[in-house]
Short mmCIF file of C-alpha atoms in Angstrom, two decimals:
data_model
loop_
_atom_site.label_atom_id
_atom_site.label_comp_id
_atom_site.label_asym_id
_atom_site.label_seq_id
_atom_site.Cartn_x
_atom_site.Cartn_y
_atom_site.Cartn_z
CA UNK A 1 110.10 116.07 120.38
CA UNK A 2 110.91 112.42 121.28
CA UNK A 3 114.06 110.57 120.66
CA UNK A 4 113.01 108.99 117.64
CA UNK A 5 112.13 112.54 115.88
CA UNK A 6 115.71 113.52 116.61
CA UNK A 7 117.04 110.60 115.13
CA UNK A 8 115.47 110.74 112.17
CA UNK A 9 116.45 114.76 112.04
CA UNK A 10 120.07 114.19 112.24
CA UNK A 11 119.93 111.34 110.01
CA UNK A 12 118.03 113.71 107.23
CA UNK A 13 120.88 115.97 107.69
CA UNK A 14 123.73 113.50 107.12
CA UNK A 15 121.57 112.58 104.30
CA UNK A 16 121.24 116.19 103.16
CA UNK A 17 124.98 116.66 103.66
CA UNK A 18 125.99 114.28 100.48
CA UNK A 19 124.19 116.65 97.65
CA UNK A 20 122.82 114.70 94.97
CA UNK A 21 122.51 110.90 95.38
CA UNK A 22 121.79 108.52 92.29
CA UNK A 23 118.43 106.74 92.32
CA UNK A 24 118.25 103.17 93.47
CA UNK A 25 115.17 102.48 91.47
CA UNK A 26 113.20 103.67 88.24
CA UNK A 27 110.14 103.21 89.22
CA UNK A 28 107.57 106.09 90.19
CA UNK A 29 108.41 106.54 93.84
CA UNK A 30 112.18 106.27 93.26
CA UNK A 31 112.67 109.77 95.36
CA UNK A 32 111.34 107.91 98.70
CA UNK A 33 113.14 104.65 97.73
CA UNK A 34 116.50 106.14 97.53
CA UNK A 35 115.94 108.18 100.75
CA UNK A 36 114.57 105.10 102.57
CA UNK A 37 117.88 103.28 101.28
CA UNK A 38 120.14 105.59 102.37
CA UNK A 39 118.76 105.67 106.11
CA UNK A 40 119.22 101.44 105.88
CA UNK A 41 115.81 101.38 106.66
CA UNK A 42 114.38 97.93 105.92
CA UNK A 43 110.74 97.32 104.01
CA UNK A 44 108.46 97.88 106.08
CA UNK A 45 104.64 97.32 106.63
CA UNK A 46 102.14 99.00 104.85
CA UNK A 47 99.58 99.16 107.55
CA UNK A 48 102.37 100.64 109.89
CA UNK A 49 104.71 103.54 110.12
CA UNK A 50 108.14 103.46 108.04
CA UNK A 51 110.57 104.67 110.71
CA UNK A 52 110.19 104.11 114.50
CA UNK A 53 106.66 105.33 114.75
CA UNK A 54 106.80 107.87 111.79
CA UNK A 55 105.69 107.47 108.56
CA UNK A 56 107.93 108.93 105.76
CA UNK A 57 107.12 110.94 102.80
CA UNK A 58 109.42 112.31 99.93
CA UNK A 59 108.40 114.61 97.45
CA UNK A 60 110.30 116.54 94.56
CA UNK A 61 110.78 120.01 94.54
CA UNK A 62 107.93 121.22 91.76
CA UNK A 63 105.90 117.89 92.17
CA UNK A 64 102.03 119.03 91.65
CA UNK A 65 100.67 115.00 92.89
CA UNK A 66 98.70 115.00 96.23
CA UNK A 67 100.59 113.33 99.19
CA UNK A 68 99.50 109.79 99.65
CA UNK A 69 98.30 109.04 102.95
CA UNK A 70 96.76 105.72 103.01
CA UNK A 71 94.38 102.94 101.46
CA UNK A 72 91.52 101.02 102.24
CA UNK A 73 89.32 98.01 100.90
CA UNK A 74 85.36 97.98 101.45
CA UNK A 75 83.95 96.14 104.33
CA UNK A 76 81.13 94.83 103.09
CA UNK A 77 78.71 93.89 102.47
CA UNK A 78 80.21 91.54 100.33
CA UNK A 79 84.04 90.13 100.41
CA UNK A 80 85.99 91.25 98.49
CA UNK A 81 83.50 93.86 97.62
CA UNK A 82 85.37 95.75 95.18
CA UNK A 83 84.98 92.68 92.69
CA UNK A 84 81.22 93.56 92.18
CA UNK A 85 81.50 97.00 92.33
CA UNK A 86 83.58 96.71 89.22
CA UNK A 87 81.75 94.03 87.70
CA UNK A 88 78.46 95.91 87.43
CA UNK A 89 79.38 99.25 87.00
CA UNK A 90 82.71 98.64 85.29
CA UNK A 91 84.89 98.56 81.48
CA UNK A 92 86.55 96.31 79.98
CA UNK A 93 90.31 96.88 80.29
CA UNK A 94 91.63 97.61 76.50
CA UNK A 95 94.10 94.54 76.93
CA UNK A 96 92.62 92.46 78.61
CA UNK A 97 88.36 92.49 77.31
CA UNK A 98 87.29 89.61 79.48
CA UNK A 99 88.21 91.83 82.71
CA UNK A 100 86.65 95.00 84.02
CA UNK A 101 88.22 97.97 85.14
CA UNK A 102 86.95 100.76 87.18
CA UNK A 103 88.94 104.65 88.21
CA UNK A 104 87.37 107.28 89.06
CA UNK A 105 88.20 110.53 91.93
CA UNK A 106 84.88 110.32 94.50
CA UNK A 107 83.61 113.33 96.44
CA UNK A 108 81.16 113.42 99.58
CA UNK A 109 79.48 116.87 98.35
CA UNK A 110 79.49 116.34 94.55
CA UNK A 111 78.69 113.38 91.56
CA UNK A 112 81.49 111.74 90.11
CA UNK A 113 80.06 110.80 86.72
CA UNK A 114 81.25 107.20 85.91
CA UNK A 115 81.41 105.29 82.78
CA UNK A 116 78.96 107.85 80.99
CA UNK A 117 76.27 105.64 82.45
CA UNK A 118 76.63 105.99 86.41
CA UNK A 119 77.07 108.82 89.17
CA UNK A 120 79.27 107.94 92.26
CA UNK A 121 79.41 109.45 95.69
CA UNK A 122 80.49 108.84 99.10
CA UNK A 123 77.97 109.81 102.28
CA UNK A 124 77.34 108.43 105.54
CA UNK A 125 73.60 109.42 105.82
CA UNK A 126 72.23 108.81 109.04
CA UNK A 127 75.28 105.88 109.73
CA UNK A 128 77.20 106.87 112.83
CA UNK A 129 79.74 103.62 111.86
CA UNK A 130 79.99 103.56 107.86
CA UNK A 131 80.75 105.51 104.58
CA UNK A 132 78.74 104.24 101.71
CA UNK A 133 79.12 104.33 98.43
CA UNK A 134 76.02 105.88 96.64
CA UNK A 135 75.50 105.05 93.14
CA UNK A 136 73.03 107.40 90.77
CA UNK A 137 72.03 107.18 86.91
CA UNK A 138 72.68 109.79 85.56
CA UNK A 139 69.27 111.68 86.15
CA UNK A 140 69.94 111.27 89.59
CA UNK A 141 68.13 108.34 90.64
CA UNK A 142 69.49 106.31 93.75
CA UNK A 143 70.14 103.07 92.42
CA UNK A 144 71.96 101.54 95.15
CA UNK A 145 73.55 101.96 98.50
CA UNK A 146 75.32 99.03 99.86
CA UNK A 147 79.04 98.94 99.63
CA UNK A 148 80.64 100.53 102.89
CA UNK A 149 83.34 101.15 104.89
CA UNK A 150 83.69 101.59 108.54
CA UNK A 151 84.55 104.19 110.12
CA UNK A 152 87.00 102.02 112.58
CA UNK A 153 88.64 101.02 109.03
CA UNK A 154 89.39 104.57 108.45
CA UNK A 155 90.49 105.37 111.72
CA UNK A 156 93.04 102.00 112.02
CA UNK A 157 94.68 103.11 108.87
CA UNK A 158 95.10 106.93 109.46
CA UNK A 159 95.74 106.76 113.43
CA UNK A 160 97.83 103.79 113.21
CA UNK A 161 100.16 104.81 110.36
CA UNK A 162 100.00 109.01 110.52
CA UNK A 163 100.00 110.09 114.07
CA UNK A 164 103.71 111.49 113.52
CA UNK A 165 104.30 112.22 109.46
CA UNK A 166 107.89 113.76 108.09
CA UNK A 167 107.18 115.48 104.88
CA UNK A 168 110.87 115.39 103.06
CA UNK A 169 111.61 117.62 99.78
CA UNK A 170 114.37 117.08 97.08
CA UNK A 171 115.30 118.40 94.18
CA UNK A 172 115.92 116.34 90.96
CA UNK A 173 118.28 116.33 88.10
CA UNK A 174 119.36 114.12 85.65
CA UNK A 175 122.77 112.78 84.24
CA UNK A 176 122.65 110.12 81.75
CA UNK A 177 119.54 109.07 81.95
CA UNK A 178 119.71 108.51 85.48
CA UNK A 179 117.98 110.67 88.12
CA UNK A 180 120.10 112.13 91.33
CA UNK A 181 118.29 113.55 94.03
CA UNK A 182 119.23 116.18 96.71
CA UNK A 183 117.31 116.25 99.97
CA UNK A 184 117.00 120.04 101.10
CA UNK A 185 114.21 119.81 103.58
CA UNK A 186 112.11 118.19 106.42
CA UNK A 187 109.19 119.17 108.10
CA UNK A 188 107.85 117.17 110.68
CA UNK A 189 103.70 116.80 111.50
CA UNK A 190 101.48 115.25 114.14
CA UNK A 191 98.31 114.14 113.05
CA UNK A 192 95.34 116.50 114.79
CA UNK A 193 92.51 114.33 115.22
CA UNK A 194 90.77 111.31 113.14
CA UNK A 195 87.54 114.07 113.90
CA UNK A 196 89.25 116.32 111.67
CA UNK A 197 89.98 113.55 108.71
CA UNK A 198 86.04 112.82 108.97
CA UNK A 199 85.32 116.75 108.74
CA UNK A 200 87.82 117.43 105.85
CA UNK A 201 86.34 114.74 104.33
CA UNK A 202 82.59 115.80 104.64
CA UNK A 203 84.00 119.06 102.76
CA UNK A 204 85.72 117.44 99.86
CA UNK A 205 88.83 118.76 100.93
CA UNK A 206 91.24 115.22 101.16
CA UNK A 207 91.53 113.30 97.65
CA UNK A 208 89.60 110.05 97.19
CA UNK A 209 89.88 107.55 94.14
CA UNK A 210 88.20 104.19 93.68
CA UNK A 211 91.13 102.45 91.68
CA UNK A 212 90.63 98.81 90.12
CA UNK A 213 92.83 98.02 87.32
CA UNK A 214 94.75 95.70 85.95
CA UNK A 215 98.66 95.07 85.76
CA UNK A 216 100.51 94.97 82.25
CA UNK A 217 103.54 93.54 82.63
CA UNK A 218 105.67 91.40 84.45
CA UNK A 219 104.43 88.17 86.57
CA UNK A 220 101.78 89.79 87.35
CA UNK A 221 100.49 90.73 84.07
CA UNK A 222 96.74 90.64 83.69
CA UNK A 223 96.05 90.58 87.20
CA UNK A 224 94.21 92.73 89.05
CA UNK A 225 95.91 95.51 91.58
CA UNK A 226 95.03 98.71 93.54
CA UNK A 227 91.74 97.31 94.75
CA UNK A 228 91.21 99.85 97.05
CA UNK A 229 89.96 103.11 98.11
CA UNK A 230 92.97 105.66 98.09
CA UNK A 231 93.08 108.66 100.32
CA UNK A 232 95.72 111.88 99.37
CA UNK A 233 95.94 115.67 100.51
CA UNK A 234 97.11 117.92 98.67
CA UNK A 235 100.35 119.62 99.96
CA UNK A 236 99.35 123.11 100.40
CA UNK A 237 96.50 121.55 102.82
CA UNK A 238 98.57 119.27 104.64
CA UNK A 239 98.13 121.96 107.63
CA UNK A 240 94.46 120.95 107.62
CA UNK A 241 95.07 117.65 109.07
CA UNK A 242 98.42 117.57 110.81
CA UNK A 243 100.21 120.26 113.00
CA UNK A 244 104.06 121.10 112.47
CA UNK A 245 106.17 120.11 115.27
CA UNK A 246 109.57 121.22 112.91
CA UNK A 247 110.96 122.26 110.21
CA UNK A 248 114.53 122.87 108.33
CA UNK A 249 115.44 123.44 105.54
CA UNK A 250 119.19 123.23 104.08
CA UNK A 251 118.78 125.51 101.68
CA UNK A 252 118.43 128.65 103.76
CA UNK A 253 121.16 127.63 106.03
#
């Protein structure tokens, strides 16, 4: 392991060291906030790795939510090409009618039925650059096949951002309404191969949702956000796609 591996080890362990730490922040990824704060680790970019060339994930103990790898936008054919997908096959948002929303999980081997009217799923056919978007009615008719990604897309965001991934657990308890976490646990991965994304993929075995929706509150209140493809594994599969370099866990020390 390189330098910066053992860096961020002994700094986990410091971390580890203090028990349970109060949470810097309420929102829904407070548990990788507070960690992230506590190594003085600035904000970072999204389409790069959080901590000298490895990307950081924190998880609670009995959390059942896929890990969050990364996100992408469609390449074409249009620009931004999200705003028609949602525009034709689309609802509109409860709060705000004059806007349309679209959600839905996508799968390369199965339908994804969408807005009881529409079938959605994600091939490459005989592309050996793109993933498409297929859309069906719902007796299975192709109605379209146009909006794509590239494959370079796919591998810029994975390669660039997960070739070194440090999965970190903690457990969580709260104490007057505000949440403490204790970090018990690191494992460090390596990414195996962009192939291997592409064949996971193909078998429906990564997590894929087309997200389009629309923010509530705050400045940026009926606004759209999450225009994007988002890519997860679940945790129990994360050996699928990465191989462990380490591991320790406080808790059995």
């Amino acid at each position: 392991m390189n330098d910066d591996i053992n860096l961020l080890i002994y700094n986990f362990k410091k971390i580890a060291k203090k028990g349970y730490i109060k949470s810097t922040s309420k929102s829904f990824g407070s548990v990788g906030i507070t960690f992230e704060k506590e190594l003085n680790k600035k904000a970072d970019s999204l389409y790069f790795p959080d901590y000298y060339g490895i990307e950081i994930k924190c998880t609670s103990r009995f959390s059942r939510y896929p890990l969050f790898l990364f996100t992408v936008a469609f390449d074409g054919p249009n620009f931004p090409e999200i705003e028609r997908i949602v525009s034709k096959y689309g609802w509109p948002d409860k709060d705000y009618p004059d806007k349309n929303v679209l959600f839905t999980k996508l799968h390369c081997k199965e339908k994804t039925i969408v807005n009881n009217k529409y079938k959605f799923r994600l091939g490459f056919g005989k592309s050996i650059d793109k993933m498409f978007l297929y859309v069906f009615d719902l007796k299975n008719k192709l109605i379209e096949k146009e909006s794509f990604v590239y494959l370079q897309s796919l591998y810029n965001h994975l390669c660039l951002k997960l070739q070194k991934l440090a999965l970190i657990h903690a457990s969580t308890k709260k104490i007057n309404d505000s949440k403490y976490f204790r970090y018990y646990s690191i494992d460090i991965y390596e990414l195996i191969s962009f192939e291997k994304f592409i064949e996971l993929l193909k078998k429906d075995e990564l997590e894929i949702s087309l997200i389009s929706r629309i923010s509530k509150s705050g400045e940026d209140a009926g606004r759209y956000r999450n225009k994007n493809l988002v890519f997860s594994i679940k945790k129990d599969k994360i050996d699928k796609l990465f191989n462990k370099l380490y591991s320790y866990n406080m808790a059995s020390k």
